Coordinates of C-alpha atoms in Angstrom, one line a residue:
M1 CA 25.1 -3.8 -31.8
N2 CA 24.0 -1.2 -29.2
Q3 CA 24.1 -2.1 -25.6
L4 CA 23.0 -0.5 -22.3
K5 CA 24.6 -1.9 -19.1
R6 CA 23.6 -1.0 -15.6
R7 CA 25.3 -1.7 -12.3
H8 CA 23.3 -2.6 -9.3
L9 CA 23.9 -1.4 -5.8
M10 CA 20.7 -2.6 -4.2
Q11 CA 20.5 -5.8 -2.2
A12 CA 17.6 -8.1 -1.7
V13 CA 15.8 -6.9 1.4
A14 CA 12.9 -9.3 1.5
A15 CA 14.6 -12.6 2.3
G16 CA 12.7 -14.6 4.8
V17 CA 9.5 -12.6 4.5
G18 CA 6.4 -14.6 5.4
A19 CA 3.2 -14.9 3.5
S20 CA 0.7 -15.2 6.3
L21 CA -2.5 -13.2 6.1
V22 CA -3.1 -10.1 8.2
P23 CA -4.1 -11.1 11.7
G24 CA -7.8 -10.8 12.2
L25 CA -8.4 -10.3 8.5
A26 CA -8.0 -13.8 7.1
L27 CA -10.3 -14.4 4.1
A28 CA -13.2 -16.5 5.3
Q29 CA -12.7 -19.1 2.5
T30 CA -9.2 -19.9 3.7
Q31 CA -9.6 -20.1 7.4
T32 CA -9.9 -23.9 7.4
P33 CA -8.5 -26.5 5.0
A34 CA -10.9 -27.7 2.4
A35 CA -12.0 -31.3 2.3
G36 CA -9.6 -33.5 0.4
G37 CA -6.6 -31.3 1.1
E38 CA -5.3 -28.1 -0.6
R39 CA -2.7 -27.6 -3.2
R40 CA 0.3 -25.4 -2.1
F41 CA 0.9 -21.9 -3.4
A42 CA 3.2 -19.9 -1.2
P43 CA 5.8 -17.7 -3.0
Q44 CA 8.7 -16.6 -0.8
P45 CA 11.6 -14.3 -1.6
G46 CA 15.0 -16.0 -1.7
A47 CA 17.5 -16.8 -4.4
W48 CA 17.5 -14.5 -7.4
R49 CA 16.8 -16.0 -10.8
R50 CA 18.4 -14.8 -14.0
F51 CA 16.7 -14.8 -17.3
E52 CA 17.6 -13.8 -20.9
M53 CA 14.6 -12.6 -22.8
S54 CA 14.6 -12.3 -26.6
L55 CA 12.1 -10.4 -28.7
E56 CA 12.3 -10.5 -32.5
V57 CA 10.1 -8.4 -34.7
S58 CA 9.5 -8.6 -38.5
V59 CA 7.2 -6.2 -40.3
A60 CA 5.5 -7.5 -43.4
D61 CA 3.6 -4.3 -44.2
H62 CA 6.4 -1.9 -45.2
Q63 CA 4.5 1.1 -46.4
G64 CA 6.6 4.2 -45.9
L65 CA 8.7 5.0 -42.9
T66 CA 8.3 2.3 -40.3
K67 CA 8.6 2.9 -36.6
L68 CA 8.7 0.4 -33.7
W69 CA 8.5 0.7 -30.0
L70 CA 9.4 -2.3 -27.8
P71 CA 8.7 -2.5 -24.1
L72 CA 11.8 -2.9 -21.8
P73 CA 11.9 -4.8 -18.5
D74 CA 13.7 -1.8 -17.1
I75 CA 12.7 -1.3 -13.5
E76 CA 14.7 -1.7 -10.2
T77 CA 12.8 -3.0 -7.2
D78 CA 13.3 -5.5 -4.4
Y79 CA 11.9 -8.2 -6.7
Q80 CA 13.6 -7.3 -10.0
R81 CA 16.9 -6.1 -11.4
S82 CA 17.6 -5.0 -15.0
L83 CA 21.0 -6.2 -16.0
D84 CA 21.4 -5.1 -19.7
H85 CA 19.7 -4.7 -23.0
S86 CA 21.2 -5.2 -26.5
W87 CA 19.7 -5.0 -30.0
T88 CA 20.4 -5.7 -33.6
G89 CA 18.6 -5.3 -36.9
N90 CA 18.4 -3.1 -40.0
A91 CA 17.0 0.0 -38.4
S92 CA 18.5 3.4 -39.5
V93 CA 17.7 4.8 -36.0
S94 CA 17.6 2.9 -32.7
R95 CA 17.7 4.2 -29.2
I96 CA 16.1 3.9 -25.8
V97 CA 13.4 6.6 -25.3
S98 CA 10.9 7.5 -22.6
D99 CA 7.3 8.5 -22.5
P100 CA 7.5 12.2 -21.7
A101 CA 4.8 12.2 -18.9
R102 CA 5.2 8.8 -17.3
G103 CA 8.9 8.1 -17.8
V104 CA 8.2 4.6 -19.2
R105 CA 11.3 3.5 -21.1
M106 CA 11.2 1.6 -24.4
L107 CA 13.4 0.8 -27.4
Y108 CA 12.6 2.9 -30.4
A109 CA 13.6 2.1 -34.0
E110 CA 13.0 3.7 -37.4
F111 CA 13.3 1.9 -40.8
P112 CA 13.5 3.8 -44.1
E113 CA 10.8 3.4 -46.8
S114 CA 13.2 1.7 -49.1
L115 CA 13.6 -1.2 -46.7
K116 CA 11.3 -4.1 -47.6
T117 CA 11.5 -6.2 -44.4
P118 CA 12.2 -4.2 -41.3
T119 CA 13.6 -6.4 -38.5
L120 CA 14.6 -5.8 -35.0
S121 CA 15.9 -8.2 -32.3
L122 CA 16.0 -7.1 -28.6
V123 CA 17.8 -9.2 -25.9
S124 CA 17.3 -8.2 -22.2
R125 CA 18.8 -9.9 -19.2
V126 CA 17.1 -9.5 -15.9
Q127 CA 17.0 -11.0 -12.4
T128 CA 13.8 -11.7 -10.5
Q129 CA 12.7 -13.2 -7.3
S130 CA 9.4 -14.0 -5.6
R131 CA 8.0 -11.5 -3.1
A132 CA 5.8 -11.8 -0.1
V133 CA 4.8 -9.3 2.6
D134 CA 5.2 -10.2 6.3
W135 CA 1.9 -9.2 7.8
S136 CA 3.2 -9.9 11.3
R137 CA 5.7 -7.0 11.0
P138 CA 4.0 -3.7 10.4
G139 CA 5.9 -0.5 10.5
R140 CA 5.8 2.9 8.9
V141 CA 7.0 3.0 5.3
S142 CA 7.7 6.2 3.5
E143 CA 7.2 6.9 -0.2
D144 CA 7.6 10.0 -2.3
P145 CA 4.3 12.0 -2.0
A146 CA 4.3 12.6 -5.8
V147 CA 4.4 8.9 -6.4
L148 CA 1.4 8.3 -4.1
R149 CA -0.5 11.2 -5.7
A150 CA 0.1 9.7 -9.2
N151 CA -1.2 6.3 -8.0
L152 CA -4.4 7.9 -6.6
A153 CA -5.2 9.8 -9.8
A154 CA -7.7 8.9 -12.5
T155 CA -6.6 7.7 -15.9
E156 CA -8.5 7.8 -19.2
L157 CA -10.0 4.4 -18.7
V158 CA -9.9 4.2 -14.8
P159 CA -11.8 7.2 -13.3
V160 CA -12.0 7.5 -9.5
D161 CA -15.4 9.2 -9.3
G162 CA -18.9 8.4 -10.4
I163 CA -19.7 4.7 -10.6
V164 CA -16.2 3.7 -9.6
L165 CA -16.4 5.6 -6.4
K166 CA -19.9 4.4 -5.7
T167 CA -18.8 0.8 -6.2
A168 CA -15.7 1.2 -4.1
L169 CA -17.7 2.6 -1.2
E170 CA -20.1 -0.3 -1.4
A171 CA -17.3 -2.9 -1.6
T172 CA -15.5 -1.4 1.4
Q173 CA -18.4 -0.7 3.6
G174 CA -17.3 -1.1 7.2
A175 CA -13.6 -1.2 6.3
R176 CA -11.5 1.4 8.2
T177 CA -7.8 0.9 7.5
D178 CA -6.1 0.8 4.2
V179 CA -5.4 -2.9 4.7
E180 CA -9.1 -3.6 5.3
K181 CA -10.1 -1.7 2.3
A182 CA -7.6 -3.5 0.0
Q183 CA -8.7 -6.8 1.3
A184 CA -12.4 -6.0 0.9
I185 CA -11.8 -4.9 -2.7
Y186 CA -9.7 -7.9 -3.5
R187 CA -12.5 -10.1 -2.2
W188 CA -15.2 -8.1 -4.1
V189 CA -13.4 -8.5 -7.4
I190 CA -13.0 -12.2 -7.0
A191 CA -16.7 -12.6 -6.1
K192 CA -18.1 -10.3 -8.7
A193 CA -15.8 -10.5 -11.8
H194 CA -14.7 -13.4 -13.9
R195 CA -12.1 -14.3 -16.5
E196 CA -13.3 -14.4 -20.1
P197 CA -10.9 -16.5 -22.3
K198 CA -12.3 -15.0 -25.5
T199 CA -11.2 -11.4 -24.6
R200 CA -8.5 -10.2 -27.1
G201 CA -5.0 -10.0 -25.6
C202 CA -5.1 -9.0 -22.0
G203 CA -8.1 -6.7 -22.4
T204 CA -8.1 -2.9 -22.3
G205 CA -8.8 -2.0 -18.7
D206 CA -11.9 0.1 -19.4
V207 CA -13.2 0.1 -15.8
R208 CA -16.0 2.6 -16.2
T209 CA -17.6 0.7 -19.1
M210 CA -17.3 -2.6 -17.2
L211 CA -19.0 -1.2 -14.2
E212 CA -21.7 0.7 -16.1
T213 CA -22.6 -2.3 -18.2
G214 CA -22.3 -4.7 -15.3
N215 CA -20.2 -7.0 -17.5
L216 CA -17.2 -7.6 -15.3
A217 CA -15.6 -10.1 -17.6
G218 CA -12.2 -9.9 -19.1
K219 CA -8.5 -10.7 -18.7
C220 CA -5.8 -9.5 -16.5
A221 CA -5.6 -5.9 -17.7
D222 CA -9.4 -5.6 -17.1
L223 CA -9.7 -7.4 -13.8
N224 CA -6.7 -6.0 -12.1
A225 CA -7.7 -2.5 -13.4
I226 CA -11.0 -2.9 -11.5
F227 CA -9.0 -3.6 -8.4
V228 CA -6.7 -0.7 -8.9
G229 CA -9.5 1.7 -9.7
L230 CA -11.6 0.8 -6.7
C231 CA -8.6 1.1 -4.4
R232 CA -7.7 4.6 -5.8
A233 CA -11.3 5.7 -5.4
V234 CA -11.2 5.1 -1.6
G235 CA -7.8 6.7 -1.1
V236 CA -5.5 3.6 -1.3
P237 CA -2.7 4.2 -3.8
A238 CA -2.6 1.3 -6.3
R239 CA -1.1 0.6 -9.7
D240 CA -1.1 -2.0 -12.5
V241 CA 2.2 -3.5 -13.3
Y242 CA 2.5 -4.7 -16.9
G243 CA 4.9 -7.6 -17.7
L244 CA 5.5 -11.1 -19.1
R245 CA 5.5 -14.6 -17.7
L246 CA 8.8 -16.2 -18.2
A247 CA 8.7 -19.8 -16.8
P248 CA 6.4 -22.4 -15.3
S249 CA 5.1 -22.0 -11.8
A250 CA 7.1 -23.8 -9.2
F251 CA 3.8 -24.8 -7.5
G252 CA 2.4 -26.9 -10.4
Y253 CA -0.3 -24.4 -11.6
R254 CA -0.4 -24.5 -15.4
E255 CA -2.2 -21.2 -15.7
L256 CA 0.3 -19.3 -13.4
G257 CA 3.3 -19.9 -15.5
A258 CA 4.5 -20.1 -19.1
S259 CA 6.6 -22.2 -21.4
S260 CA 9.8 -20.3 -22.2
A261 CA 9.7 -21.8 -25.8
N262 CA 7.0 -19.3 -26.9
L263 CA 6.0 -16.4 -24.8
K264 CA 4.0 -14.5 -27.5
S265 CA 0.8 -14.8 -25.5
A266 CA 2.4 -14.7 -22.0
Q267 CA 1.9 -11.0 -21.3
H268 CA 0.4 -10.6 -17.8
C269 CA -0.6 -7.6 -15.8
R270 CA -0.3 -7.7 -12.0
A271 CA -1.2 -5.1 -9.3
E272 CA 0.2 -3.4 -6.3
V273 CA -1.2 -1.4 -3.4
F274 CA 0.7 1.0 -1.1
L275 CA -0.2 0.2 2.5
K276 CA 1.2 2.6 5.1
A277 CA 2.5 -0.1 7.4
Y278 CA 4.0 -2.3 4.7
G279 CA 4.8 -0.3 1.6
W280 CA 4.1 -1.5 -1.9
V281 CA 2.4 -4.9 -1.6
A282 CA 1.8 -7.5 -4.4
M283 CA -1.7 -8.3 -5.5
D284 CA -3.2 -10.4 -8.3
P285 CA -6.9 -11.1 -8.1
A286 CA -6.9 -11.6 -11.9
D287 CA -4.8 -14.7 -11.5
V288 CA -7.1 -16.1 -8.9
L289 CA -9.9 -15.7 -11.4
K290 CA -7.8 -17.3 -14.1
V291 CA -7.2 -20.4 -12.0
M292 CA -10.9 -20.6 -11.2
R293 CA -11.8 -20.4 -14.9
Q294 CA -9.0 -22.2 -16.7
E295 CA -6.9 -24.4 -14.5
T296 CA -9.3 -27.3 -14.9
P297 CA -11.9 -28.1 -17.6
E298 CA -14.6 -27.3 -15.0
W299 CA -15.2 -23.6 -14.3
I300 CA -14.7 -23.4 -10.5
K301 CA -17.1 -20.9 -9.0
D302 CA -16.1 -21.2 -5.3
P303 CA -12.8 -19.6 -4.2
A304 CA -12.8 -22.0 -1.3
H305 CA -12.3 -24.9 -3.7
P306 CA -9.1 -26.7 -2.6
L307 CA -7.4 -26.0 -5.9
V308 CA -8.1 -22.2 -5.7
A309 CA -7.9 -21.5 -1.9
P310 CA -4.1 -21.4 -1.7
V311 CA -3.9 -19.1 -4.7
N312 CA -6.6 -16.9 -3.4
K313 CA -4.7 -16.6 -0.1
G314 CA -1.2 -16.3 -1.6
L315 CA -1.9 -13.6 -4.2
F316 CA -3.1 -11.2 -1.5
G317 CA 0.4 -10.0 -0.6
A318 CA 2.7 -12.2 -2.7
W319 CA 3.6 -13.2 -6.2
E320 CA 6.0 -15.7 -7.9
G321 CA 9.3 -14.7 -9.5
N322 CA 8.6 -16.5 -12.8
W323 CA 7.4 -13.1 -14.3
V324 CA 9.1 -9.9 -15.2
A325 CA 7.7 -6.4 -15.0
Y326 CA 8.0 -3.9 -17.8
N327 CA 6.4 -0.8 -16.3
S328 CA 3.3 0.6 -14.5
G329 CA 2.4 3.4 -16.9
H330 CA -1.1 4.4 -18.1
D331 CA -2.1 6.8 -20.9
L332 CA 1.3 6.6 -22.7
R333 CA 2.4 8.6 -25.7
L334 CA 4.9 6.8 -27.9
P335 CA 7.8 9.3 -28.6
G336 CA 7.9 10.1 -32.3
S337 CA 4.5 8.6 -33.1
A338 CA 2.1 10.2 -35.5
A339 CA -0.9 8.9 -33.5
K340 CA -3.0 11.4 -31.7
T341 CA -4.3 9.0 -29.1
T342 CA -2.6 7.5 -26.1
L343 CA -2.0 3.8 -25.3
P344 CA -3.7 2.6 -22.1
F345 CA -0.5 0.6 -21.4
L346 CA 2.7 -0.7 -23.0
M347 CA 2.9 -4.5 -22.7
Y348 CA 3.1 -5.5 -26.3
P349 CA 5.4 -4.4 -29.2
Q350 CA 4.0 -1.4 -31.0
G351 CA 4.6 -0.2 -34.6
E352 CA 3.3 2.2 -37.3
N353 CA 3.9 3.3 -40.8
R354 CA 2.0 5.1 -43.5
S355 CA -0.9 2.6 -43.1
G356 CA -1.3 3.7 -39.5
R357 CA -0.6 2.0 -36.1
F358 CA -0.2 -1.8 -36.3
D359 CA -2.5 -4.2 -34.5
E360 CA -0.2 -5.8 -31.9
L361 CA -2.6 -8.7 -31.7
A362 CA -2.7 -9.4 -35.5
P363 CA 0.2 -11.8 -36.2
D364 CA -0.2 -11.9 -40.0
S365 CA 0.8 -8.3 -40.5
F366 CA 2.9 -7.6 -37.3
K367 CA 5.0 -10.7 -36.6
Y368 CA 7.0 -11.1 -33.5
T369 CA 8.3 -13.9 -31.3
I370 CA 9.2 -13.7 -27.6
S371 CA 11.2 -16.4 -25.7
A372 CA 13.2 -16.6 -22.5
K373 CA 15.7 -18.9 -21.0
E374 CA 17.0 -19.1 -17.4
I375 CA 20.8 -18.5 -17.3

């Protein structure tokens, strides 16, 4: 068994942070309680939760040398701590590697051609907590200029010029500050886009195509990518954060949590924006749209609906600690891969052999299970 252990010197700095909206910028649909009363959704930082995640992969198609790349929940923030990773299996080579350009860390394994059933089991232990910005306490937050530049740049699927810039300027017309721009774009995405349950996986995040066709339907990697792209286009640093839901929501929303028994379809992309007076701030318009489309049998079209309003308010500046982040990388190259193309993101297990790259969404040929338990 190989094992990587990391010590943690950081402390939780967000305890007691409030989740109120920015003064004077409250979303119109949440200014007054809806008739019949609203559900509650108000994540707050506090006690850290500890989870053990298990990912088991079995490859049925064993043509030639087999290679696997598994995403690692390996970031250190004020809402997440990586404790350790360990793995077992019948690989001839296994080690932690990084994408050369983005620094995204992953577990890499090789299996010889003679091996009929390549298997790999990865166990990661992490701590998470909810996060929420305190809008009543602005300050001046510093960040590495290189990080900010990277999160203003275009990616292969998320340009920041052309129709993306045009749309962003229209969405933010009249907004002057970075907070006003972020809120205008958040509101625009919820008003103009919608979740499409039939989209494979989490979507691809092809923002240009969505805007050019006018078809703003998809899942989290599509919908939050629109938000991130529009923010970047008007000079507000933003990034997608790719991860996995681990446990049910504490607020009773079925669609905002997951059963730890089977997390194979629990991948979820969130978003962040960097606001000068607050630092990196949590965002998730995609989950607002998910609640609107799937929380009830009826497709809710109005974000002022009493079921949706607290989520609409809460996910501008907060998110719940029942989710773990893998990374925030775009346009990734898998170290050692024969593929000439990049991955838009790494949120699912990846693999390849002589037959080519595996389809991570095809369970018949590329079998894996994901589970988690709170410890």
